[in-house]
Coordinates of N, CA and C in Angstrom, one line a residue:
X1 N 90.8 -8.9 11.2 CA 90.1 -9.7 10.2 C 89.1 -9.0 9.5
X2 N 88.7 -8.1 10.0 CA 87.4 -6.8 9.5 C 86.4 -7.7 8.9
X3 N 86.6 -7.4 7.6 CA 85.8 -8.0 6.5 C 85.8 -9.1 5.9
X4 N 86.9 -9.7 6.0 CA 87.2 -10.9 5.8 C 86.7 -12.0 6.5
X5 N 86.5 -11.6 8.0 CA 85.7 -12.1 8.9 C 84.3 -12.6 8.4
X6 N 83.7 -11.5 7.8 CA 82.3 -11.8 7.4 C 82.0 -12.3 6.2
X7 N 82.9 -13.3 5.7 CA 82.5 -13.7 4.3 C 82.7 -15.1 4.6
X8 N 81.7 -15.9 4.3 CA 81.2 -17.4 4.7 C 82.2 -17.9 3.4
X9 N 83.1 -18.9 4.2 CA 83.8 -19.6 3.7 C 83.0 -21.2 2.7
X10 N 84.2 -22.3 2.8 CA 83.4 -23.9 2.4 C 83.7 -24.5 4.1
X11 N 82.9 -24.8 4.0 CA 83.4 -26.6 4.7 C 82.8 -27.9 4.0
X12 N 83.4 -29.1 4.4 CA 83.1 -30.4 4.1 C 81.8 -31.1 4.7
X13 N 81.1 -31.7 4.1 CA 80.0 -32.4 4.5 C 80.1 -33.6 4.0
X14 N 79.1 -34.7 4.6 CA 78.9 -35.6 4.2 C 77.8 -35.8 3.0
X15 N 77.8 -36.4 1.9 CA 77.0 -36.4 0.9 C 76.0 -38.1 1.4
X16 N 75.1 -37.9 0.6 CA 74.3 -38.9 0.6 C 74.8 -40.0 -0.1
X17 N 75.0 -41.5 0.8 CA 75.7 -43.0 -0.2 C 76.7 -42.8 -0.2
X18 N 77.2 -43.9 -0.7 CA 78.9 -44.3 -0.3 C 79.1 -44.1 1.2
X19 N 80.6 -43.8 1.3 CA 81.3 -44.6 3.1 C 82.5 -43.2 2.8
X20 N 82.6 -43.1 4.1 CA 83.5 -42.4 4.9 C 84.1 -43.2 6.4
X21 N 85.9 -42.4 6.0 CA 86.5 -43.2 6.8 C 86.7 -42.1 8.4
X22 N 86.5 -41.8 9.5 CA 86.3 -41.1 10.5 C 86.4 -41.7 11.7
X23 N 85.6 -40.9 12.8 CA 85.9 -41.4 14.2 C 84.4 -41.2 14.7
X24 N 84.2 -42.3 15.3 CA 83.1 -42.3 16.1 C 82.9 -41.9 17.3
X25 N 82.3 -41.3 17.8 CA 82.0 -40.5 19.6 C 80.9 -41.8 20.3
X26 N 81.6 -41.9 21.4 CA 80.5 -42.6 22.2 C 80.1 -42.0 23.3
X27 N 78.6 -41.3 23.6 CA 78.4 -40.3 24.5 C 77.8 -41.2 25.2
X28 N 78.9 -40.9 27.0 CA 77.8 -41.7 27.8 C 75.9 -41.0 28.3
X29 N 75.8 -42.1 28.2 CA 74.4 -41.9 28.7 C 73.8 -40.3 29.5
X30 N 74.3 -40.2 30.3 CA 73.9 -38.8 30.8 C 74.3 -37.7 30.2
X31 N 75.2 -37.8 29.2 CA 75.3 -36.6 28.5 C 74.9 -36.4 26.9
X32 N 74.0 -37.7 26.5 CA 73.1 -37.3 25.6 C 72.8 -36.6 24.9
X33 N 71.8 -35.7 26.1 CA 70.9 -34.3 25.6 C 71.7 -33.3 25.1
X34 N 72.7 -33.1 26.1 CA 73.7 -31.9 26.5 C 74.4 -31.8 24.9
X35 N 74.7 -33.0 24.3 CA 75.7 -33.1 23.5 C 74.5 -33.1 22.0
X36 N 73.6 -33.5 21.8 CA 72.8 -33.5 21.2 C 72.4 -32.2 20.9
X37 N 72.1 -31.5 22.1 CA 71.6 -30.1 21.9 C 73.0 -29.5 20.9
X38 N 74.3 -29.5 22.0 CA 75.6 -28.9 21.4 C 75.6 -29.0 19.7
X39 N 75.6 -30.3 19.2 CA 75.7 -30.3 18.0 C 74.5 -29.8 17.3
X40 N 73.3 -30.1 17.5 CA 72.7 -28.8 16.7 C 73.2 -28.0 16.6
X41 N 73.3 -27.1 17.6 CA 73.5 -25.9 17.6 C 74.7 -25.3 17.0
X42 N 75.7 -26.2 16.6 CA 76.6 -26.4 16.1 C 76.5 -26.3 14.7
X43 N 75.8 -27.3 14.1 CA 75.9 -28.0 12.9 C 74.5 -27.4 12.0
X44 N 73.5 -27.0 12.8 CA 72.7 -26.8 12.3 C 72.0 -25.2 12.4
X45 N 73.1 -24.0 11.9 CA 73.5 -23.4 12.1 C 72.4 -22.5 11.0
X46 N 72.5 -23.0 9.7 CA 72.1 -23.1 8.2 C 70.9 -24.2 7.8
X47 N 70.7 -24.6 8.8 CA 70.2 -26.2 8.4 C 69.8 -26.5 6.8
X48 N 71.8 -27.0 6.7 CA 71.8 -27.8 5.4 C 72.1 -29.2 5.8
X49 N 71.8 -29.3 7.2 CA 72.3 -30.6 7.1 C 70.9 -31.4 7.5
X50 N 70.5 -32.9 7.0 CA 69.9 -33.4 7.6 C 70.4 -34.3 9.1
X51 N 70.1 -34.6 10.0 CA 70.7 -35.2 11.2 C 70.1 -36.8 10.6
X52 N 70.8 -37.4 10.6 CA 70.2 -38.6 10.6 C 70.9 -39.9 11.2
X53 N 70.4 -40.9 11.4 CA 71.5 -42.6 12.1 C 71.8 -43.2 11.2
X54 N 73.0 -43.1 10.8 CA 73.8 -44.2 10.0 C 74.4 -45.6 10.5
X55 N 74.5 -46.3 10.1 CA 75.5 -47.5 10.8 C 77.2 -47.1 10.2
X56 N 77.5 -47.4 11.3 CA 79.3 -47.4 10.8 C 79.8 -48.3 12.0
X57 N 80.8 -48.4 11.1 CA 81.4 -50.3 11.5 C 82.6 -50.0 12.1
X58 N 83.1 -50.1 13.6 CA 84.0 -49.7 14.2 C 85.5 -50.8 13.9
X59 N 85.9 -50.7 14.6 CA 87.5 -51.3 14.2 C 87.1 -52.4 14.9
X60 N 86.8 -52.9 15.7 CA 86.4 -53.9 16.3 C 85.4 -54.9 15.2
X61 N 85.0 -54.3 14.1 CA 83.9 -54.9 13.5 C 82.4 -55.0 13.9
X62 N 82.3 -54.4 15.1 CA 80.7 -54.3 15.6 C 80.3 -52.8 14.6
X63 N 79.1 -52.9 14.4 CA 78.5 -52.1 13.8 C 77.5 -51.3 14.4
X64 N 77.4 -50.0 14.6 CA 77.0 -49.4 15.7 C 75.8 -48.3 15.1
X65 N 74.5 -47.6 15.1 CA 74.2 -46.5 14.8 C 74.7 -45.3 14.9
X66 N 74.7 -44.5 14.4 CA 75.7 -43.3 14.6 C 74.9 -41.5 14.1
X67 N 74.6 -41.0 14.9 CA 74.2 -40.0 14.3 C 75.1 -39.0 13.2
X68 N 74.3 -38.9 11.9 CA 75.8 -38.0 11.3 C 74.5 -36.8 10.9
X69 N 75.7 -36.0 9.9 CA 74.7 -34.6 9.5 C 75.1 -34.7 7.9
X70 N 73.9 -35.2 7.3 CA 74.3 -35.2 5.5 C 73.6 -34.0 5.0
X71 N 74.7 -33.9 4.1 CA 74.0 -32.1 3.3 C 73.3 -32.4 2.7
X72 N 72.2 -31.8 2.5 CA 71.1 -30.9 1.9 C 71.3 -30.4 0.5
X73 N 71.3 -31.2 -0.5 CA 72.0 -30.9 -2.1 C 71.3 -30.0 -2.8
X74 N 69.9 -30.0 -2.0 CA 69.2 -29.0 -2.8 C 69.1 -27.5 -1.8
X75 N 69.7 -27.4 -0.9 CA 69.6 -26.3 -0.3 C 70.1 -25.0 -1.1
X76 N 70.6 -24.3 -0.6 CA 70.9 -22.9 -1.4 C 72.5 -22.0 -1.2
X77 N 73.0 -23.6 -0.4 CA 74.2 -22.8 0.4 C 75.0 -24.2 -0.2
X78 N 74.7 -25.4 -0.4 CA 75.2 -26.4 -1.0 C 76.3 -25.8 -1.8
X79 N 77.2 -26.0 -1.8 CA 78.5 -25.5 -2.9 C 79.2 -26.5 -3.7
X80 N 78.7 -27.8 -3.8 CA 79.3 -28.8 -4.4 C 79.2 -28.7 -6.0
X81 N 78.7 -27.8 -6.3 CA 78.7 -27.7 -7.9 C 79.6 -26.3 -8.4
X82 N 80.5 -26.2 -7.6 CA 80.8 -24.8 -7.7 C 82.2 -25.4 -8.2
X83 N 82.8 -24.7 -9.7 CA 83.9 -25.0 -10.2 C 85.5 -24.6 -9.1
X84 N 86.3 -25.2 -9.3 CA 87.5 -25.0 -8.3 C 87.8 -24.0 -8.4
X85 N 87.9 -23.1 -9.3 CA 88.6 -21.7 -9.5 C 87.4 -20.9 -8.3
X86 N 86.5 -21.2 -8.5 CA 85.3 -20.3 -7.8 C 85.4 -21.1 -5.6
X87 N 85.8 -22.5 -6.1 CA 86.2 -22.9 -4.3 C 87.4 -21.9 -4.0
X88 N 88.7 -22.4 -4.2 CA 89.8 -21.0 -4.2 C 89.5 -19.9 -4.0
X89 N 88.6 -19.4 -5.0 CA 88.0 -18.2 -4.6 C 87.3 -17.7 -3.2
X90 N 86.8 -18.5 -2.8 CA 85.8 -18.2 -1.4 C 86.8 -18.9 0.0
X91 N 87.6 -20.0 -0.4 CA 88.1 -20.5 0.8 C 89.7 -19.0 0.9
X92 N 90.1 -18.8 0.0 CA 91.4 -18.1 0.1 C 90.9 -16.4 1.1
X93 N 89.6 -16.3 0.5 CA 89.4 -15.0 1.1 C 88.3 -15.2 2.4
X94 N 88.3 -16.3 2.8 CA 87.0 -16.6 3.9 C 88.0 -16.5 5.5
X95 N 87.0 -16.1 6.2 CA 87.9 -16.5 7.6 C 86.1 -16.8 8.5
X96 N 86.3 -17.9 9.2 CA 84.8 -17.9 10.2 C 85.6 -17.8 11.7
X97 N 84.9 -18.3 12.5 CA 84.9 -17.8 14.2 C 86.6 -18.5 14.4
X98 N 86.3 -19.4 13.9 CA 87.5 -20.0 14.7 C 88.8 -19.9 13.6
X99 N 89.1 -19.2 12.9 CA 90.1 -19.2 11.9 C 90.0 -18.9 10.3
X100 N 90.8 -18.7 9.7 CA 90.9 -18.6 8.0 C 90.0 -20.1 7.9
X101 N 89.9 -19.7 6.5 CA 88.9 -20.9 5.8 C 90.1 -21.7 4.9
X102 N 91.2 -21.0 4.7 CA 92.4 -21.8 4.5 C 92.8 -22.4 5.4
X103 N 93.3 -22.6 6.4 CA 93.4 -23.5 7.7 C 92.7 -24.3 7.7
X104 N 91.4 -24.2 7.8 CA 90.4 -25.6 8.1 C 90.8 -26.5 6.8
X105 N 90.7 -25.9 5.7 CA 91.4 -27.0 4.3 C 92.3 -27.4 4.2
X106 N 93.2 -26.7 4.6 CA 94.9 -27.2 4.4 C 94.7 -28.3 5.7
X107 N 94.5 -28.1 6.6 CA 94.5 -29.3 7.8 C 93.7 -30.5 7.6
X108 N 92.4 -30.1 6.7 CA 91.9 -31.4 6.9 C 92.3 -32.4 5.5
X109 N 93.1 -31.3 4.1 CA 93.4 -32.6 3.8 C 94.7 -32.9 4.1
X110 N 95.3 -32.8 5.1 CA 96.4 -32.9 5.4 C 96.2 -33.9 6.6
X111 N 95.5 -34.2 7.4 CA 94.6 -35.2 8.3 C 94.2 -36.2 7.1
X112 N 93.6 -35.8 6.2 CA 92.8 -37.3 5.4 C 94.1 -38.0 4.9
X113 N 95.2 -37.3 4.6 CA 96.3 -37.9 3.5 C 97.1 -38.5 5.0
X114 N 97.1 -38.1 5.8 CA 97.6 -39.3 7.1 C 97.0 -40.4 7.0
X115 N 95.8 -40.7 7.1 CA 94.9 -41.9 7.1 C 94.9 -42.5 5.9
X116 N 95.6 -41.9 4.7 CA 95.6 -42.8 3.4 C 94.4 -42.4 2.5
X117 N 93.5 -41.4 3.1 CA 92.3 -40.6 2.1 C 92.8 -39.5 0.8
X118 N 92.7 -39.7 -0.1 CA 93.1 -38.9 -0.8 C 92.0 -38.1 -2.0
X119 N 91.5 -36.7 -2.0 CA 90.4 -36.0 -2.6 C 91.0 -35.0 -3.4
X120 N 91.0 -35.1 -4.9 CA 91.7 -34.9 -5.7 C 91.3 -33.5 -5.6
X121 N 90.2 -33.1 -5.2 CA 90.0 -31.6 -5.4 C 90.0 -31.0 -4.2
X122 N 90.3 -31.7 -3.0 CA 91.0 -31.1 -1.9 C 92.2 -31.2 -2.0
X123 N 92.8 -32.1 -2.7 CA 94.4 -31.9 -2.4 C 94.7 -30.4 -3.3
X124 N 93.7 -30.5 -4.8 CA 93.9 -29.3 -5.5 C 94.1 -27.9 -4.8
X125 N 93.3 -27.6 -3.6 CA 92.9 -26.7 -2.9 C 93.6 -26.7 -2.3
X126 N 94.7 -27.4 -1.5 CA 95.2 -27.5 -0.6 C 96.9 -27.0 -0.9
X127 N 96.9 -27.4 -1.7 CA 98.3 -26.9 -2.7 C 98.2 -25.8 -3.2
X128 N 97.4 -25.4 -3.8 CA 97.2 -23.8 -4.4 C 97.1 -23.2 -3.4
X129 N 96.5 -23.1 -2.0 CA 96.5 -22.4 -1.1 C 98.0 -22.1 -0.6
X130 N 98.5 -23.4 -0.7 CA 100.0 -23.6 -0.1 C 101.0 -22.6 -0.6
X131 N 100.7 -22.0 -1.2 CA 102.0 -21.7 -2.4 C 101.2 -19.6 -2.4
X132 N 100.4 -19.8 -1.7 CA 99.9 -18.1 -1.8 C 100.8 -17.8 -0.6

């Protein structure tokens, strides 16, 4: 992977307003901290994300608080204004710890388009990757 290794790919975040369709974790009680800590450390790597409790409305219709991680629009690593020729650009040649940065895209819109989610500029990315 050499060098390719070292070049920071995209990932997806959640933006501020509007609704996302996902899965909720219900951590029991005693592992809280443990899992609290984990996701920092995780997520908050860059800290572009803010942590914050959202409500989201389970299948059941109860409505539950939910800790999520929304980006940070004004940070400096934000890439949402970055034209698609230039996403292509950084996802085709990116690889992070756990794989290409084409893998993580092709899979997840390929996961959203199961559930009936469809992101015109991920599917974009997701096909052009397809075809290299």
């Amino acid at each position: 992977l050499g060098d390719v290794y070292k070049r920071q790919g995209l990932v997806m975040g959640l933006l501020n307003g509007g609704s996302c369709h996902g899965i909720a974790f219900r951590v029991p009680a005693d592992a809280v901290d443990a899992t609290l800590q984990y996701l920092h450390e995780r997520e908050q790597i860059s800290k572009i994300y803010h942590e914050v409790f959202r409500p989201v409305r389970l299948r059941d219709g109860r409505c539950v608080p939910a800790l999520c991680y929304v980006v940070d629009q004004r940070h400096r690593q934000f890439a949402g204004r970055l034209s698609r020729d230039e996403q292509f650009r950084l996802v085709a040649n990116s690889c992070g710890h756990i794989g290409p940065n084409r893998d993580y895209v092709c899979n997840t819109a390929k996961s959203l388009a199961e559930i009936g989610v469809d992101d015109r500029t991920l599917r974009w990315l997701a096909e052009r990757l397809d075809t290299r």
